[in-house]
CSV table of C-alpha atoms in Angstrom, one decimal:
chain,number,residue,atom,x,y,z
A,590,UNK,CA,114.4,74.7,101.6
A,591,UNK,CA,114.0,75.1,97.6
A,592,UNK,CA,113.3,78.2,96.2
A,593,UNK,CA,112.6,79.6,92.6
A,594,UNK,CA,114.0,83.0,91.8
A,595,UNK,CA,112.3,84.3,88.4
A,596,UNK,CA,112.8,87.4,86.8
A,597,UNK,CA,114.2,89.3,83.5
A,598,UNK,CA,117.7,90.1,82.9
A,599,UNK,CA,118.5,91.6,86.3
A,600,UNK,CA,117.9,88.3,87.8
A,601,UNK,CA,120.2,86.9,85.0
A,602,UNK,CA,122.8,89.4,85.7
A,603,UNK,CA,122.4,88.4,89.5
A,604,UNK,CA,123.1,85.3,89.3
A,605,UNK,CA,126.3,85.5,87.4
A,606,UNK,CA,127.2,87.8,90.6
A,607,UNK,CA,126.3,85.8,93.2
A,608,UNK,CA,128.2,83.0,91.8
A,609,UNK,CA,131.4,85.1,92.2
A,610,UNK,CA,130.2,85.8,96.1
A,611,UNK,CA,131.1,83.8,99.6
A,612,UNK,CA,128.1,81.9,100.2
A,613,UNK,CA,127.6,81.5,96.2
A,614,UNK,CA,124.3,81.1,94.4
A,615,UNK,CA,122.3,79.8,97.6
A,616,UNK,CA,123.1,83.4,99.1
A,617,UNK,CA,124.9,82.2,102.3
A,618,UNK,CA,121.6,80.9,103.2
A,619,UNK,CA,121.3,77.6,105.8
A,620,UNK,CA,119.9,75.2,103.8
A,621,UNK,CA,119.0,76.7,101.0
A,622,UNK,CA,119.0,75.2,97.3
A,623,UNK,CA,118.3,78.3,95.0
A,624,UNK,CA,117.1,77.5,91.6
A,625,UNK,CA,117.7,81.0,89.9
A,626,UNK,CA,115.7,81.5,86.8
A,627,UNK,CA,116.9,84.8,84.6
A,628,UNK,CA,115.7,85.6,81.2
A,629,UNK,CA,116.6,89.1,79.0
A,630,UNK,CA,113.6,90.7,78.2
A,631,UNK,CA,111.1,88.5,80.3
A,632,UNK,CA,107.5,90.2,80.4
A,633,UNK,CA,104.7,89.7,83.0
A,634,UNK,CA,102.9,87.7,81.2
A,635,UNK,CA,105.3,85.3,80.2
A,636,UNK,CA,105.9,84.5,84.3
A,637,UNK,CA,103.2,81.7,84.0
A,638,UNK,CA,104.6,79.9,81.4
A,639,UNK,CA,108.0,80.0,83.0
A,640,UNK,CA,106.2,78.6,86.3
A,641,UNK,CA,104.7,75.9,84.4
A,642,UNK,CA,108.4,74.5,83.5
A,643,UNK,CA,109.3,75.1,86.2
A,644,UNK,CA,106.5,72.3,88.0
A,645,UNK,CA,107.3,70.2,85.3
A,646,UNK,CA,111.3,70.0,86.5
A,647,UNK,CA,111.0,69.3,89.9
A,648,UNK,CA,109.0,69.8,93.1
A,649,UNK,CA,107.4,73.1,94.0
A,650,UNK,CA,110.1,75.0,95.7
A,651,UNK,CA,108.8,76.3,99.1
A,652,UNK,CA,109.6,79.8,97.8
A,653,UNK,CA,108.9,81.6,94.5
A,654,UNK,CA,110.4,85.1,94.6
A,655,UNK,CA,109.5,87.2,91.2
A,656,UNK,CA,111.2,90.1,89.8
A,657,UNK,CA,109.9,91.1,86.5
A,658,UNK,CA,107.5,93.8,85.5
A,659,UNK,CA,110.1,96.5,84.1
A,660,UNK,CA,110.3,95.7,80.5
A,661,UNK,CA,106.1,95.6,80.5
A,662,UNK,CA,106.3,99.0,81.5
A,663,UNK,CA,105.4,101.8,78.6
A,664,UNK,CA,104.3,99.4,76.1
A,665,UNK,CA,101.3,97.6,78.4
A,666,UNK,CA,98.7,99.7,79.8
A,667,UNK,CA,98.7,99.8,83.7
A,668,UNK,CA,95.4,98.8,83.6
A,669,UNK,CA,96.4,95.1,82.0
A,670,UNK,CA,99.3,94.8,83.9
A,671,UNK,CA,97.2,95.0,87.2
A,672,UNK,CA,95.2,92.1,85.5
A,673,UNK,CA,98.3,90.1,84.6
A,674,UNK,CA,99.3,90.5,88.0
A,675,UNK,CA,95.8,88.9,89.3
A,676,UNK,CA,95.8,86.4,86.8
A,677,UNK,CA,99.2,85.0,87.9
A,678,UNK,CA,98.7,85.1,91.5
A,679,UNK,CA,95.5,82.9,91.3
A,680,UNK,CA,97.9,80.9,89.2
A,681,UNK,CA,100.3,80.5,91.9
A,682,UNK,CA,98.0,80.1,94.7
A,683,UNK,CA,96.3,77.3,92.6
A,684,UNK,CA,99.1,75.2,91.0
A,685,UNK,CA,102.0,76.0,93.9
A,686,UNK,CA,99.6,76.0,97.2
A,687,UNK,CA,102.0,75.4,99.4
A,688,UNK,CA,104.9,78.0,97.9
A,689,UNK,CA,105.2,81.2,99.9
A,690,UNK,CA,105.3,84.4,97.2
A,691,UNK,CA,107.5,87.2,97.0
A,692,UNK,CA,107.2,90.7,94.9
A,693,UNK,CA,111.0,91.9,94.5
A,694,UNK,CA,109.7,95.3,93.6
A,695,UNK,CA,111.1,96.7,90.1
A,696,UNK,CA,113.9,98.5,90.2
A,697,UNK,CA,113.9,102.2,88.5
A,698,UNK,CA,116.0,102.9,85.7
A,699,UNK,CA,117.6,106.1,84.2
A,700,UNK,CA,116.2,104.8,80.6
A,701,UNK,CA,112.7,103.2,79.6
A,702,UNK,CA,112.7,100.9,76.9
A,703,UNK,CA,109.3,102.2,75.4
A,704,UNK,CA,109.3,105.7,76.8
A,705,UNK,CA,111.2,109.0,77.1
A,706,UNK,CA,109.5,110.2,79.9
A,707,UNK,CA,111.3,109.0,83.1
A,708,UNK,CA,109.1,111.0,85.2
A,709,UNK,CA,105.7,108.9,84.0
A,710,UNK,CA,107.7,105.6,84.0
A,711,UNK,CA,108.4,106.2,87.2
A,712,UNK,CA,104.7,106.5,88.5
A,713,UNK,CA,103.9,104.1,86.3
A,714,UNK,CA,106.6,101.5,88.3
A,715,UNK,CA,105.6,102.4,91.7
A,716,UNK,CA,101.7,101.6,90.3
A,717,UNK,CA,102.4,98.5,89.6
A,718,UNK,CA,105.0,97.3,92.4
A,719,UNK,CA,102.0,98.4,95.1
A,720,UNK,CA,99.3,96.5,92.9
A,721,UNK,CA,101.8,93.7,92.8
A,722,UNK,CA,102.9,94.0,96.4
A,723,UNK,CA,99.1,94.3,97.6
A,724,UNK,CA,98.3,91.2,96.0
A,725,UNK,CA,101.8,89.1,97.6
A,726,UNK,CA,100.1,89.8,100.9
A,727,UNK,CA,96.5,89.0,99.8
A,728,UNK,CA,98.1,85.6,98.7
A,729,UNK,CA,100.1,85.4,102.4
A,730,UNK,CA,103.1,86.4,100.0
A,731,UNK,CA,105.5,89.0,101.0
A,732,UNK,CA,107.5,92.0,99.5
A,733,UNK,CA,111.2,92.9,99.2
A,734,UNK,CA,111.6,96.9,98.3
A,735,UNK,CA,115.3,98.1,97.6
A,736,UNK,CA,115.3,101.3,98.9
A,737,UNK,CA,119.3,101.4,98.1
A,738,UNK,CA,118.9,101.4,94.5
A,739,UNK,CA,118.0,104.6,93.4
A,740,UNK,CA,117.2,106.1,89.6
A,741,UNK,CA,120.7,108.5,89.7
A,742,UNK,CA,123.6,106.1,90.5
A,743,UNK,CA,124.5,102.6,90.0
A,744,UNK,CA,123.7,101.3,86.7
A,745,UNK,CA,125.9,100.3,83.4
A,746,UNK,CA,125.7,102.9,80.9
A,747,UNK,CA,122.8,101.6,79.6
A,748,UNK,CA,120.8,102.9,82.3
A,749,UNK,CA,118.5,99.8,83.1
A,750,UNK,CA,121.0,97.1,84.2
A,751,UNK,CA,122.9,97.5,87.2
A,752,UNK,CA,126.6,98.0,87.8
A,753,UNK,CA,128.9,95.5,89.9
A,754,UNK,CA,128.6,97.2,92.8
A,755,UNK,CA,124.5,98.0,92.4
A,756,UNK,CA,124.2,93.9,91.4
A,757,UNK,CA,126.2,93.2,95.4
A,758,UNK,CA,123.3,95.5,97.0
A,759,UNK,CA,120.7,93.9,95.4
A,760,UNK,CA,121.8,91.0,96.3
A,761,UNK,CA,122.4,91.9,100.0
A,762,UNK,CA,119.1,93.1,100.4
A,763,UNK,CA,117.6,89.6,98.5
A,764,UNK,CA,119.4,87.9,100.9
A,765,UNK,CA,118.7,89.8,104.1
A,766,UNK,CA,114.7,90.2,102.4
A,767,UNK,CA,114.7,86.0,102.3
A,768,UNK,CA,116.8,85.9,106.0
A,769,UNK,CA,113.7,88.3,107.8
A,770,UNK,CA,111.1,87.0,105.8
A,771,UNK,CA,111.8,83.4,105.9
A,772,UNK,CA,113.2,83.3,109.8
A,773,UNK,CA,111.2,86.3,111.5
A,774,UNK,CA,107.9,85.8,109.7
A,775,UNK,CA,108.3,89.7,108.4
A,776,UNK,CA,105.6,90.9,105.0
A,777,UNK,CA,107.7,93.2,103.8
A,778,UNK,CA,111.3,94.0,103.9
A,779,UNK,CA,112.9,96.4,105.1
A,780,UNK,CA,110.1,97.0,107.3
């Protein structure tokens, strides 16, 4: 089973860390062939173009799990990112039919790259990771949330990207979101 794994730099620094793991880049997963797709500073709206290389590569992978949304927050209105977010789900129902969708929903951060104000950025994330995680299931997608990954521990001192051992629970719960979603037919993990 292909799958795509797109997102901005925590994807990037995820993949450098589940390289170093048992079970490697395919996540100890039975037949999977991960194609992991990181890129610092990746906005919404550049997820379509990203796609588009991605068809141009290879065959649709069966799964296309996107993680991206945090570095749009504080400089793009709410408002446009729920249309972005529309806009590229009709994108992927229409050129990847047959690929199933999954939100990884944005992680919090302790700092905002276009705002000082944690506590709006923070209802501004969980706006757009339901919008987003509405539209997964309206597409027959699904959603991994990472409830262990919270705003006051775990990150580098930059306060956006996560530490080693934050980067091994993301992972875990990628892996066991994929496992129940893939295997057990679950929407949304953990339930």
């Amino acid at each position: 089973m292909d799958f795509g794994i797109l997102g901005s730099s925590i994807i990037k620094h995820a993949t450098v860390a589940a390289s170093q793991r048992i079970g490697g880049t395919n996540l100890s997963i039975p037949n999977a062939n991960i194609w992991w797709q990181g890129y610092s500073g990746l906005k919404l709206s550049q997820v379509e173009q990203k796609l588009k290389t991605l068809a141009k590569v290879g065959p649709a992978p069966n799964v296309i799990l996107i993680h991206c949304g945090g570095n749009d927050l504080g400089e793009t209105s709410i408002r446009k990112l729920r249309l972005v977010c529309m806009k590229l789900f009709q994108f992927i129902q229409t050129n990847f039919p047959h690929s199933k969708v999954i939100w990884s929903c944005i992680l919090p951060r302790i700092q905002w790259r276009y705002s000082q104000n944690s506590r709006a950025m923070e209802s501004q994330r969980k706006r757009l990771n339901s919008c987003a995680s509405r539209l997964a299931l309206r597409y027959d997608g699904a959603i991994i949330r990472h409830p262990d990954i919270k705003r006051d521990s775990l990150f580098f001192c930059d306060g956006v990207h996560l530490s080693k051992l934050a980067n091994a629970v993301f992972l875990n719960t990628l892996q066991g979101g994929l496992e129940a979603i893939l295997t057990k037919g679950h929407a949304c993990y953990p339930a």
